[in-house]
CSV table of C-alpha atoms in Angstrom, one decimal:
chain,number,residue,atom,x,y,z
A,175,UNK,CA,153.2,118.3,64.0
A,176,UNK,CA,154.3,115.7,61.7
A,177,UNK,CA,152.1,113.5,60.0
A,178,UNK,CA,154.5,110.2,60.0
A,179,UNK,CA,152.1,107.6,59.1
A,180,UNK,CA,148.9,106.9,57.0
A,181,UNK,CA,146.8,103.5,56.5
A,182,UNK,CA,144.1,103.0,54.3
A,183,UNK,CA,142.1,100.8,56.9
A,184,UNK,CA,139.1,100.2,54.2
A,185,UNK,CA,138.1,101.1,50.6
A,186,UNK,CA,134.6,100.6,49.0
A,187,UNK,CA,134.1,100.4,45.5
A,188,UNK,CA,129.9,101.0,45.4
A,189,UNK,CA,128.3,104.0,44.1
A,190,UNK,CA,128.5,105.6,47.6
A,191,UNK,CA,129.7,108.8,48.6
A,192,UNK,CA,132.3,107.1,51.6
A,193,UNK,CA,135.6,105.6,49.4
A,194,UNK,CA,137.3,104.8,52.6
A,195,UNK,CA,138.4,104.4,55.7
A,196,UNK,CA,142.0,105.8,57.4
A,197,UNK,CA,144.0,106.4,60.4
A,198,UNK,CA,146.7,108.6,60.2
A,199,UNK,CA,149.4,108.6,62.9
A,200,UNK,CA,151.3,111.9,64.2
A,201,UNK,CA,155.1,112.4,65.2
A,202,UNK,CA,155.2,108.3,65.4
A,203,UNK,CA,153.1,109.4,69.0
A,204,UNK,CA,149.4,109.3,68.2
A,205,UNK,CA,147.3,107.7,65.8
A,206,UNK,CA,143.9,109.6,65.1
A,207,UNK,CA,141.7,106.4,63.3
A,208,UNK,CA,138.1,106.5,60.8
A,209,UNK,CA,139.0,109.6,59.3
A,210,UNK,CA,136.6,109.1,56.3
A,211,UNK,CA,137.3,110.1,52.4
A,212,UNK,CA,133.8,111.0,50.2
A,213,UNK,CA,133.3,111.7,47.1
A,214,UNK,CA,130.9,114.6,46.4
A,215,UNK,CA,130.1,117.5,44.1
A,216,UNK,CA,132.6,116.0,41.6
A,217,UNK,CA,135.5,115.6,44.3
A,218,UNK,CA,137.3,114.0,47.4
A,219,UNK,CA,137.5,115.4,50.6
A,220,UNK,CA,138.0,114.3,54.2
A,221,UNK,CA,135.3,113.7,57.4
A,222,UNK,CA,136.6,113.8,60.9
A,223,UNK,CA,135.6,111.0,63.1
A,224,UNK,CA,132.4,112.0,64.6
A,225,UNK,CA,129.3,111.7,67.0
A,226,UNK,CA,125.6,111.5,66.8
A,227,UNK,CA,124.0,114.0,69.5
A,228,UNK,CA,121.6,113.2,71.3
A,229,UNK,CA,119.5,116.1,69.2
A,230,UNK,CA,120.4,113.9,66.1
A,231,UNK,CA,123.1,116.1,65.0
A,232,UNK,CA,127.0,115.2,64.5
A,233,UNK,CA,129.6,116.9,66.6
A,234,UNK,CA,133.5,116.3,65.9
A,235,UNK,CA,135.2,114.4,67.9
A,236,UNK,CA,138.7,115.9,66.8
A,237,UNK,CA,139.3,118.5,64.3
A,238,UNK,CA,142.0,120.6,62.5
A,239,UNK,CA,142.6,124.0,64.5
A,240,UNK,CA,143.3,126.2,61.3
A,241,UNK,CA,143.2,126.1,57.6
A,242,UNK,CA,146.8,125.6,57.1
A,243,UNK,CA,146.7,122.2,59.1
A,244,UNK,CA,143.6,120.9,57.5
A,245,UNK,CA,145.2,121.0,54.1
A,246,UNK,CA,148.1,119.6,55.3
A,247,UNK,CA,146.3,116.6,56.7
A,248,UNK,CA,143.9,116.7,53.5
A,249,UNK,CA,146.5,116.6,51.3
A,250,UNK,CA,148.5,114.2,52.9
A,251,UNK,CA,145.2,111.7,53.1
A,252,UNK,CA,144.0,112.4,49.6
A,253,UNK,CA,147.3,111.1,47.9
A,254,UNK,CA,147.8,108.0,49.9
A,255,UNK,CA,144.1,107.5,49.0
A,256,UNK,CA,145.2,108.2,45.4
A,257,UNK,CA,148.5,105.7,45.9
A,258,UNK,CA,146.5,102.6,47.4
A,259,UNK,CA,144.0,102.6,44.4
A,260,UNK,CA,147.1,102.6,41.8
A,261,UNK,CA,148.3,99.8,43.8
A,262,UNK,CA,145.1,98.0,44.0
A,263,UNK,CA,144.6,98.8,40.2
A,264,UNK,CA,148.4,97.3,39.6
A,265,UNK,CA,147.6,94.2,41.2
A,266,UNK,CA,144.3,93.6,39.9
A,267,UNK,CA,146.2,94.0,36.3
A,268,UNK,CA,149.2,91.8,37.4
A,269,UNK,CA,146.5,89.0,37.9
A,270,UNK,CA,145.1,89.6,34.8
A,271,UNK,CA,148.5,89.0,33.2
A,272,UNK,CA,149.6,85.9,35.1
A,273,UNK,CA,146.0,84.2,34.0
A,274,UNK,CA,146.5,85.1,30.6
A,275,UNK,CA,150.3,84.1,30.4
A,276,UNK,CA,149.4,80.7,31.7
């Protein structure tokens, strides 16, 4: 399985562990959306969509099968993460350019 397709649906700039939201879409056949990127410990990792038990407790509503997948999909949602703040960051400093060239 492919993964041929991955959208930063939301970033957040606060203090808060969550940085953002994504859907990731696989073999152009099936999208899998709020997989979540936190910051913790000193690094980012991924959350699989999720829900609250009835006990209070989360359960996985999808999940990676084996290692080997998970850091695949990890991997693959990390660095477009790591992409879409350059590109926010480059457009934020284009601005800055254009207002001071005028």
């Amino acid at each position: 399985m492919n993964i041929t397709d991955v959208k930063i649906r939301k970033t957040f700039e606060s203090d808060e562990p969550m940085k953002a939201i994504v859907s990731v879409t696989f073999d152009n056949q099936i999208a899998l959306h709020d997989i979540k990127v936190i910051y913790a410990r000193e690094k980012l990792f991924i959350v699989m969509p999720s829900r609250k038990n009835p006990d209070g407790s989360y359960r996985d509503i999808v999940h990676p099968i084996n290692a080997e997948f998970r850091a695949y999909l990890e991997e693959t949602v990390l660095k477009a993460y790591a992409e879409a703040l350059e590109e926010a960051e480059t457009e934020t400093e284009d601005g800055k350019d254009e207002a001071v060239s005028e």
